[in-house]
Coordinates of C-alpha atoms and ligand atoms in Angstrom, one line a residue:
M1 CA 0.0 0.0 0.0
T2 CA 1.5 3.3 -1.0
D3 CA 1.4 6.4 1.2
N4 CA -0.5 8.6 -1.2
L5 CA -3.7 6.6 -0.6
E6 CA -3.9 8.1 2.8
Q7 CA -6.5 10.8 3.5
K8 CA -6.1 13.4 6.2
A9 CA -9.2 14.7 8.0
L10 CA -11.1 15.3 11.1
I11 CA -14.5 13.7 10.8
T12 CA -17.2 15.0 13.2
I13 CA -20.3 12.8 13.4
F14 CA -23.4 14.5 14.7
G15 CA -25.5 11.5 15.9
G16 CA -22.4 9.6 17.0
T17 CA -24.3 7.3 19.3
G18 CA -27.0 6.4 16.8
D19 CA -27.9 3.3 14.8
L20 CA -26.5 4.6 11.5
A21 CA -23.2 5.4 13.1
N22 CA -22.9 2.0 14.7
R23 CA -24.2 -0.1 11.9
K24 CA -22.7 1.7 8.9
L25 CA -20.3 4.5 9.6
Y26 CA -17.9 2.9 12.1
P27 CA -17.5 -0.3 10.1
S28 CA -17.0 1.7 6.9
L29 CA -14.4 3.9 8.6
Y30 CA -12.7 0.7 9.9
H31 CA -12.6 -0.8 6.4
L32 CA -10.9 2.4 5.1
F33 CA -8.5 2.2 8.0
S34 CA -7.6 -1.4 7.3
K35 CA -7.1 -0.7 3.6
G36 CA -4.7 2.2 4.4
Y37 CA -6.9 5.1 3.3
L38 CA -7.0 6.3 6.9
K39 CA -3.9 5.7 8.9
K40 CA -2.2 8.0 11.3
N41 CA -3.6 11.3 10.3
F42 CA -7.3 11.1 11.1
A43 CA -9.5 11.6 14.1
V44 CA -13.2 11.1 14.6
I45 CA -15.4 13.0 17.0
G46 CA -18.7 11.5 17.9
T47 CA -21.3 13.9 19.3
A48 CA -24.7 13.4 20.8
R49 CA -26.6 14.6 23.9
R50 CA -25.6 11.6 26.1
E51 CA -22.7 12.0 28.6
W52 CA -20.2 9.4 27.4
S53 CA -16.5 9.2 28.2
N54 CA -13.9 8.6 25.4
D55 CA -13.3 5.1 26.7
F56 CA -17.0 4.2 26.7
F57 CA -17.3 5.6 23.2
R58 CA -14.3 3.7 22.0
D59 CA -15.7 0.5 23.5
K60 CA -18.9 1.1 21.5
V61 CA -16.9 1.7 18.3
K62 CA -15.0 -1.6 18.9
E63 CA -18.3 -3.4 19.5
S64 CA -19.5 -2.2 16.1
I65 CA -16.5 -3.6 14.3
Q66 CA -16.0 -6.8 16.3
D67 CA -17.1 -9.0 13.4
I68 CA -14.7 -7.4 10.9
A69 CA -11.7 -6.4 12.9
T70 CA -8.6 -8.5 12.0
S71 CA -7.1 -8.3 15.5
S72 CA -7.9 -6.7 18.8
A73 CA -4.6 -4.7 18.5
E74 CA -5.8 -3.2 15.2
A75 CA -9.3 -2.5 16.7
D76 CA -7.6 -0.7 19.6
E77 CA -5.4 1.3 17.3
F78 CA -8.4 2.3 15.2
A79 CA -10.6 3.2 18.2
S80 CA -7.8 5.3 19.7
H81 CA -8.6 7.9 17.0
F82 CA -12.1 8.3 18.3
Y83 CA -13.2 11.1 20.7
Y84 CA -16.5 11.7 22.3
Q85 CA -18.1 15.1 23.0
S86 CA -21.5 15.5 24.7
H87 CA -23.2 18.1 22.6
D88 CA -26.5 20.0 22.6
V89 CA -26.9 21.1 19.0
T90 CA -29.2 24.0 19.9
N91 CA -26.8 25.4 22.6
K92 CA -24.2 27.8 21.4
E93 CA -21.8 27.0 24.3
S94 CA -21.7 23.4 23.2
Y95 CA -20.0 24.5 20.0
V96 CA -17.3 26.3 21.9
S97 CA -16.0 23.1 23.5
L98 CA -16.5 21.1 20.3
K99 CA -14.4 23.7 18.5
T100 CA -11.6 23.5 21.1
L101 CA -11.5 19.8 20.8
S102 CA -11.5 20.0 17.0
D103 CA -8.6 22.4 17.0
S104 CA -6.6 20.3 19.4
L105 CA -7.1 17.2 17.3
D106 CA -6.2 19.1 14.2
Q107 CA -2.8 19.8 15.8
K108 CA -2.4 16.4 17.5
Y109 CA -3.0 14.4 14.3
D110 CA -1.6 17.0 11.8
L111 CA -4.9 17.1 9.9
A112 CA -4.1 20.2 7.8
G113 CA -7.4 21.8 8.8
N114 CA -9.4 19.2 6.7
R115 CA -12.9 18.8 8.1
I116 CA -15.8 16.6 7.3
F117 CA -19.0 17.1 9.2
Y118 CA -21.4 14.2 9.0
L119 CA -25.0 14.9 10.0
A120 CA -26.4 11.5 11.0
M121 CA -29.3 12.6 13.1
A122 CA -32.9 14.0 13.0
P123 CA -33.2 16.4 10.0
N124 CA -34.9 19.2 11.9
F125 CA -31.4 20.1 13.4
F126 CA -29.5 20.2 10.1
G127 CA -30.1 23.9 9.5
I128 CA -29.0 25.0 13.0
I129 CA -25.9 22.8 13.0
A130 CA -24.8 24.2 9.7
S131 CA -25.2 27.7 10.7
R132 CA -23.3 27.2 14.0
I133 CA -20.5 25.5 12.2
K134 CA -20.2 28.7 10.2
S135 CA -20.7 31.2 13.0
E136 CA -18.4 29.5 15.5
G137 CA -15.6 29.4 13.0
F138 CA -15.3 25.6 12.4
V139 CA -14.8 26.3 8.7
D140 CA -12.1 29.0 9.1
T141 CA -9.3 26.5 8.9
K142 CA -7.0 26.2 5.8
G143 CA -8.0 22.7 4.6
F144 CA -11.2 21.5 2.9
H145 CA -14.6 21.6 4.6
R146 CA -17.3 19.2 3.6
L147 CA -20.7 18.4 4.9
I148 CA -22.2 14.9 4.5
I149 CA -25.9 14.9 5.0
E150 CA -28.2 12.0 5.4
K151 CA -31.8 11.8 4.1
P152 CA -34.5 12.9 4.3
F153 CA -33.6 16.0 2.5
G154 CA -36.8 17.8 3.3
H155 CA -40.3 16.3 3.0
D156 CA -41.4 18.3 0.0
L157 CA -39.9 20.9 -2.4
E158 CA -40.5 23.8 -0.1
S159 CA -38.9 22.3 3.0
A160 CA -36.1 21.0 1.0
K161 CA -35.4 24.5 -0.3
E162 CA -35.5 25.9 3.2
L163 CA -33.0 23.3 4.3
N164 CA -30.8 23.9 1.3
D165 CA -30.8 27.6 1.9
S166 CA -29.7 27.1 5.5
L167 CA -26.9 24.8 4.5
R168 CA -25.8 27.1 1.8
E169 CA -25.2 29.8 4.4
A170 CA -22.2 27.8 5.6
F171 CA -21.2 25.6 2.7
H172 CA -21.0 26.0 -1.1
E173 CA -22.9 23.5 -3.3
D174 CA -19.7 21.7 -4.1
E175 CA -19.0 21.2 -0.3
I176 CA -22.4 19.5 0.3
Y177 CA -22.4 15.8 -0.1
R178 CA -26.1 14.6 0.0
I179 CA -26.0 10.9 0.7
D180 CA -28.2 8.5 -1.3
H181 CA -26.7 5.2 -0.2
Y182 CA -28.1 3.5 -3.3
L183 CA -25.5 5.5 -5.3
G184 CA -22.8 3.8 -3.4
K185 CA -24.0 0.3 -4.4
E186 CA -21.6 -1.6 -6.6
M187 CA -24.2 -2.5 -9.3
I188 CA -25.7 1.0 -9.4
Q189 CA -22.3 2.4 -10.1
N190 CA -22.0 -0.3 -12.8
I191 CA -25.0 1.0 -14.8
S192 CA -22.8 3.6 -16.5
V193 CA -20.1 1.0 -17.4
I194 CA -22.7 -1.5 -18.7
R195 CA -24.2 1.2 -20.9
F196 CA -21.2 3.2 -22.0
A197 CA -18.5 0.6 -22.3
N198 CA -20.5 -1.9 -24.4
S199 CA -21.4 -0.9 -28.0
I200 CA -24.0 -3.7 -28.3
I201 CA -25.8 -2.4 -25.3
E202 CA -25.7 1.3 -25.8
S203 CA -26.7 1.1 -29.5
L204 CA -29.9 -0.7 -28.5
W205 CA -30.5 1.6 -25.5
N206 CA -33.4 3.6 -26.9
N207 CA -37.1 3.5 -27.9
R208 CA -36.4 1.7 -31.2
Y209 CA -35.3 -1.5 -29.4
I210 CA -36.5 -1.3 -25.8
D211 CA -40.1 -2.0 -25.0
N212 CA -40.1 -1.1 -21.3
I213 CA -37.8 -0.8 -18.3
Q214 CA -38.7 -2.1 -14.9
V215 CA -37.1 -1.0 -11.6
T216 CA -38.1 -3.0 -8.5
L217 CA -36.9 -2.3 -4.9
S218 CA -38.7 -4.8 -2.8
E219 CA -38.3 -5.4 0.9
T220 CA -39.6 -8.0 3.3
L221 CA -39.2 -5.9 6.5
G222 CA -42.0 -3.8 7.8
V223 CA -41.4 -0.3 9.3
E224 CA -39.7 -1.9 12.3
D225 CA -38.9 0.8 14.9
R226 CA -39.2 3.7 12.4
G227 CA -43.0 4.2 12.6
R228 CA -42.8 7.8 13.7
Y229 CA -40.6 8.8 10.7
Y230 CA -42.2 6.5 8.2
D231 CA -45.8 7.5 8.9
E232 CA -45.0 11.0 7.9
S233 CA -43.0 9.9 5.0
G234 CA -44.4 6.8 3.2
A235 CA -42.8 4.9 0.4
L236 CA -43.1 7.7 -2.1
R237 CA -40.9 10.0 -0.1
D238 CA -38.8 7.3 1.5
M239 CA -37.8 5.4 -1.6
V240 CA -39.1 7.0 -4.8
Q241 CA -38.1 10.6 -4.4
N242 CA -34.5 9.6 -3.9
H243 CA -33.3 6.0 -4.7
I244 CA -35.7 5.2 -7.5
L245 CA -35.5 8.6 -9.3
Q246 CA -31.7 8.4 -9.0
I247 CA -31.7 5.0 -10.6
V248 CA -34.1 6.2 -13.4
S249 CA -31.9 9.1 -14.1
L250 CA -28.8 6.9 -14.5
L251 CA -30.7 4.6 -16.8
A252 CA -32.2 7.4 -18.9
M253 CA -29.4 9.9 -19.1
E254 CA -27.5 10.6 -22.3
P255 CA -23.8 9.6 -22.4
P256 CA -21.8 12.4 -20.7
I257 CA -19.0 14.0 -22.7
K258 CA -16.6 12.8 -20.0
L259 CA -16.8 10.9 -16.8
S260 CA -16.5 14.0 -14.5
T261 CA -18.9 14.8 -11.7
K262 CA -20.0 17.9 -13.5
E263 CA -20.8 16.2 -16.8
I264 CA -22.6 13.2 -15.3
R265 CA -24.7 15.4 -13.1
H266 CA -25.5 17.6 -16.0
E267 CA -26.9 14.6 -17.9
K268 CA -28.8 13.3 -14.9
V269 CA -30.4 16.6 -14.4
R270 CA -31.4 16.7 -18.1
A271 CA -33.0 13.3 -17.7
L272 CA -35.0 14.4 -14.7
R273 CA -36.1 17.5 -16.5
S274 CA -37.5 15.2 -19.2
L275 CA -39.5 13.2 -16.7
R276 CA -43.2 13.9 -17.4
V277 CA -44.8 15.6 -14.3
Y278 CA -48.3 14.2 -13.8
E279 CA -51.2 16.3 -12.9
G280 CA -54.7 15.4 -11.4
E281 CA -56.2 12.3 -13.0
E282 CA -52.9 11.3 -14.6
V283 CA -51.5 10.7 -11.2
L284 CA -54.3 8.3 -10.3
K285 CA -53.9 6.5 -13.6
N286 CA -50.1 6.2 -13.4
F287 CA -49.4 5.8 -9.7
I288 CA -50.6 3.0 -7.5
R289 CA -50.3 3.0 -3.7
G290 CA -50.7 0.2 -1.2
Q291 CA -50.5 -0.5 2.5
Y292 CA -49.8 -3.9 4.0
S293 CA -52.4 -5.7 6.2
A294 CA -51.8 -8.2 9.0
G295 CA -51.2 -11.7 7.8
H296 CA -49.1 -14.8 7.9
A297 CA -45.8 -14.7 6.0
F298 CA -42.2 -15.8 6.3
G299 CA -43.4 -18.5 8.8
K300 CA -44.9 -16.1 11.3
E301 CA -48.0 -13.9 12.1
L302 CA -47.2 -10.3 11.2
K303 CA -48.9 -7.1 12.2
G304 CA -50.6 -4.8 9.7
Y305 CA -49.0 -1.4 9.1
R306 CA -51.7 0.3 11.1
E307 CA -50.9 -1.8 14.2
E308 CA -47.2 -1.0 14.1
D309 CA -45.6 1.1 16.9
N310 CA -45.9 4.8 16.5
V311 CA -48.2 4.5 13.5
N312 CA -51.6 6.2 13.5
P313 CA -54.2 3.3 13.7
E314 CA -56.1 5.0 10.8
S315 CA -53.0 5.9 8.8
N316 CA -53.3 6.3 5.1
T317 CA -49.6 6.3 4.6
E318 CA -48.5 4.1 1.7
T319 CA -46.0 1.3 2.3
F320 CA -46.0 0.4 -1.4
V321 CA -45.8 2.4 -4.7
A322 CA -45.9 1.3 -8.3
A323 CA -45.9 3.7 -11.1
K324 CA -45.4 4.2 -14.8
L325 CA -43.0 7.0 -15.6
L326 CA -42.6 8.6 -19.0
I327 CA -39.6 10.4 -20.2
D328 CA -40.3 12.9 -22.9
N329 CA -37.3 13.1 -25.1
F330 CA -36.0 11.7 -28.4
R331 CA -34.5 8.6 -26.8
W332 CA -37.3 7.5 -24.6
T333 CA -40.6 8.7 -26.0
G334 CA -43.0 5.8 -25.9
V335 CA -41.0 3.6 -23.5
P336 CA -42.6 3.2 -20.0
F337 CA -40.3 3.1 -17.0
Y338 CA -42.3 1.0 -14.5
I339 CA -41.1 1.3 -10.9
R340 CA -42.2 -0.4 -7.7
T341 CA -41.2 -0.5 -4.1
G342 CA -42.7 -1.7 -0.9
K343 CA -42.3 -3.1 2.6
R344 CA -43.4 -6.6 3.5
L345 CA -43.2 -7.9 0.0
A346 CA -42.3 -11.4 -1.1
G347 CA -38.5 -11.0 -0.9
K348 CA -35.7 -8.6 -0.5
A349 CA -34.3 -7.7 -3.9
T350 CA -33.4 -4.8 -6.1
Q351 CA -33.5 -5.4 -9.7
I352 CA -33.6 -3.6 -13.1
A353 CA -35.1 -5.4 -16.1
I354 CA -34.7 -4.0 -19.6
R355 CA -37.2 -5.7 -21.9
F356 CA -36.3 -5.5 -25.6
K357 CA -38.9 -5.4 -28.3
D358 CA -40.0 -8.7 -29.8
V359 CA -38.6 -9.8 -33.2
P360 CA -41.1 -8.8 -36.0
M361 CA -42.4 -12.3 -36.5
N362 CA -41.9 -15.8 -35.0
L363 CA -40.3 -18.1 -37.7
F364 CA -40.2 -21.0 -35.3
S365 CA -42.9 -23.2 -33.9
G366 CA -45.5 -21.7 -31.6
D367 CA -46.8 -18.1 -31.3
M368 CA -44.9 -15.0 -30.5
A369 CA -45.6 -15.5 -26.8
A370 CA -43.8 -18.8 -26.8
L371 CA -40.7 -17.0 -27.9
G372 CA -39.5 -15.3 -24.8
G373 CA -38.4 -11.7 -25.3
N374 CA -34.8 -10.6 -24.8
V375 CA -34.4 -9.1 -21.3
L376 CA -31.3 -7.7 -19.7
V377 CA -31.5 -7.9 -16.0
I378 CA -29.2 -5.9 -13.7
H379 CA -29.2 -7.5 -10.3
I380 CA -28.4 -4.9 -7.6
Q381 CA -28.9 -6.9 -4.5
P382 CA -28.8 -9.4 -2.8
N383 CA -27.1 -10.9 -5.8
E384 CA -24.9 -8.6 -7.9
G385 CA -24.6 -9.2 -11.6
I386 CA -26.3 -9.2 -15.0
T387 CA -28.3 -11.8 -16.9
L388 CA -29.1 -11.7 -20.5
H389 CA -32.1 -13.7 -21.6
L390 CA -31.8 -15.1 -25.1
N391 CA -33.5 -17.7 -27.3
V392 CA -31.6 -20.7 -28.8
K393 CA -32.4 -23.9 -30.6
K394 CA -33.5 -26.8 -28.5
P395 CA -30.9 -29.5 -29.0
G396 CA -32.0 -32.4 -31.2
Q397 CA -34.4 -32.7 -34.1
G398 CA -36.5 -29.8 -35.4
M399 CA -36.2 -26.1 -34.8
E400 CA -37.9 -25.6 -31.5
T401 CA -36.6 -22.7 -29.4
M402 CA -35.7 -22.6 -25.8
P403 CA -34.7 -19.7 -23.5
V404 CA -31.2 -19.5 -22.1
N405 CA -29.6 -17.1 -19.7
L406 CA -26.2 -15.7 -19.9
N407 CA -25.2 -14.9 -16.4
Y408 CA -22.5 -12.8 -14.9
A409 CA -22.6 -12.8 -11.1
H410 CA -20.2 -11.6 -8.5
S411 CA -20.9 -12.3 -5.0
S412 CA -22.2 -9.5 -2.8
P413 CA -19.8 -8.8 0.0
D414 CA -22.1 -9.5 2.9
G415 CA -25.7 -9.2 2.0
M416 CA -27.8 -6.1 1.8
N417 CA -27.3 -2.5 2.7
T418 CA -23.7 -3.4 3.4
P419 CA -21.3 -0.9 4.9
E420 CA -19.5 -1.1 1.6
A421 CA -21.8 1.5 0.0
Y422 CA -21.0 3.9 2.8
E423 CA -17.3 3.0 2.6
K424 CA -17.2 4.0 -1.0
L425 CA -19.1 7.2 -0.4
I426 CA -17.1 8.3 2.6
L427 CA -13.9 7.7 0.6
D428 CA -15.3 9.7 -2.3
C429 CA -16.0 12.5 0.1
L430 CA -12.5 12.4 1.6
R431 CA -11.2 12.6 -1.9
G432 CA -13.6 15.4 -3.0
D433 CA -15.4 13.3 -5.6
A434 CA -19.2 14.1 -5.5
T435 CA -20.2 12.1 -8.5
Y436 CA -22.3 9.6 -6.5
F437 CA -24.0 12.2 -4.3
S438 CA -27.2 14.0 -5.2
H439 CA -26.8 17.6 -6.5
W440 CA -29.4 20.1 -5.4
D441 CA -30.8 20.4 -8.9
E442 CA -31.5 16.7 -8.9
V443 CA -33.1 16.9 -5.5
S444 CA -35.3 19.8 -6.3
L445 CA -36.5 18.3 -9.6
S446 CA -37.3 15.0 -7.8
W447 CA -39.3 16.8 -5.1
N448 CA -41.2 18.8 -7.7
F449 CA -42.2 15.5 -9.4
I450 CA -43.1 13.8 -6.1
D451 CA -45.1 16.8 -4.7
H452 CA -47.5 16.6 -7.6
V453 CA -48.2 13.0 -6.8
A454 CA -48.5 13.6 -3.1
D455 CA -50.9 16.5 -3.5
V456 CA -53.3 14.4 -5.6
W457 CA -53.1 11.5 -3.2
K458 CA -53.8 13.8 -0.2
G459 CA -57.1 14.7 -1.7
T460 CA -58.3 11.2 -2.7
D461 CA -59.6 8.2 -0.8
T462 CA -57.6 5.1 -0.2
H463 CA -58.8 1.6 0.4
F464 CA -56.1 0.6 2.8
P465 CA -54.9 -2.0 3.8
N466 CA -54.9 -3.5 0.3
Y467 CA -52.1 -6.1 0.2
K468 CA -51.0 -9.0 2.3
P469 CA -47.5 -9.5 3.6
G470 CA -45.4 -11.8 1.5
T471 CA -47.1 -10.7 -1.8
M472 CA -45.9 -8.2 -4.4
G473 CA -48.4 -5.5 -3.5
P474 CA -51.9 -4.7 -4.6
D475 CA -53.5 -6.2 -7.8
E476 CA -53.6 -2.7 -9.3
A477 CA -49.8 -2.8 -9.5
D478 CA -50.1 -5.8 -12.0
E479 CA -52.9 -4.1 -13.9
L480 CA -50.8 -1.1 -14.4
L481 CA -48.7 -3.2 -16.8
T482 CA -51.3 -5.6 -18.1
K483 CA -53.3 -2.7 -19.5
D484 CA -50.3 -1.8 -21.6
G485 CA -49.8 -5.5 -22.7
F486 CA -46.8 -6.1 -20.3
S487 CA -46.2 -7.9 -17.1
W488 CA -43.7 -7.5 -14.3
F489 CA -40.5 -9.4 -14.8
K490 CA -40.2 -11.8 -11.8
V491 CA -38.0 -10.8 -9.0
H492 CA -38.8 -13.7 -6.7
E493 CA -39.9 -17.2 -7.4
E494 CA -43.0 -16.7 -5.2
E495 CA -44.3 -13.9 -7.5
Ligands
BG6_501 C1 -33.7 3.7 3.2 C2 -35.1 3.7 3.6 O1 -33.3 4.8 2.5 O2 -33.4 2.5 2.4 C3 -35.5 2.4 4.3 O3 -35.3 4.8 4.5 C4 -35.2 1.3 3.4 O4 -36.9 2.5 4.5 C5 -33.7 1.3 3.0 O5 -35.4 0.1 4.2 C6 -33.4 0.2 2.0 O6 -32.1 0.2 1.8 P1 -31.3 -1.2 1.3 O7 -29.9 -0.8 1.0 O8 -31.5 -2.2 2.4 O9 -32.1 -1.6 0.1

């Protein structure tokens, strides 16, 4: 490992005692440490309201990496870079002691004034933290200053704008790293390579050859302990506004003139600008929502959404969304992008299916339907890889056809929502590469699109709950495609 891999920085994590920090951030930082990206010149400050000592905090950090640490000596060495500061984000005084600690660590570890501020806590405090970071002089050092901010980035366009304005008081757009952890996933980053490094793919990547594109993000979990947040959010804001629209923009964008952050973002923004914004009746025709009922699935009795903790017993919040999106430009006019996501579905999987048009006529025995269409499937998780579905001759006499799959799979490091996505994103931020973070222009276009849907839904009745756990959502989600003559490409065997 050469020395120039090493990144120097002070990383201050607001929400340092939280679930995200323990499950994702500390393991990711440890991976960066064990690979030599973080070595001697780094320090991490964890802040939260609780009164913890450095030793107690370091024990927690070590606990969070116990399954991945190669030796206890290495875990000790890693944890020795961690410091804890009890902090009340609304209290000005708190920032004074935090700043003193920051400056001393800067000296002690020779950090060149490089600072990353990671906001891993309730979004209502994002604005105040950013403005104190500015007013108390945290960003007056010589090095770089970057803000990593977790979702949700607002709950509609207006609140997102407000939040953005408050962040912009302290940070420039190019210093703000808005996390969308899907953008850190290996196979999401692979979309551009699959498209732009393969002439046989990119030359077919348009409305002359593609029939429809399907994006499925399905989960088996319910809302778990996040009822309070989720009941205000719902699947539309929780998954579609960010992860799904980001994936759609990567699938739909034009080839960038080069692989720079600026050029890629420019093309993603153009794709999002071409997304047809639905109004009134169009929303009801093209967007389907669902909510899970109680039921038996995965070998146990499960509560309905309305019975979950911290959820309104009469809640009309959607736990499932399916939709038909249209992109009005030369490349995509006429090609529906079907999307779906939901909780308590038949399996945990994220998959993109690109269905190519049928051949003009079937020269072989049977009708057209017997000849399976060509489909390119990009498996995001839990499996990672691509499958191309083709037709070949059945061995033996005659000219009967049969489907075959060309498979490329590489094993996913350790299942879903791995720290690896965070690891990549934190390293990108340390290096100043914002390609796989959401730019404000993308966020605002996405919110504008989502707000139109949410407004229409707010004013119309629902018939919730309308799907059972362990299924793939309400029947209307299937009808959305059958009325166009299509069907969902299976994600799970049970489907
Ligand atoms: C988060 C959502 O952004 O993504 C969660 O808030 C969801 O509700 C999660 O469960 C899914 O992420 P992954 O990586 O497990 O597919």
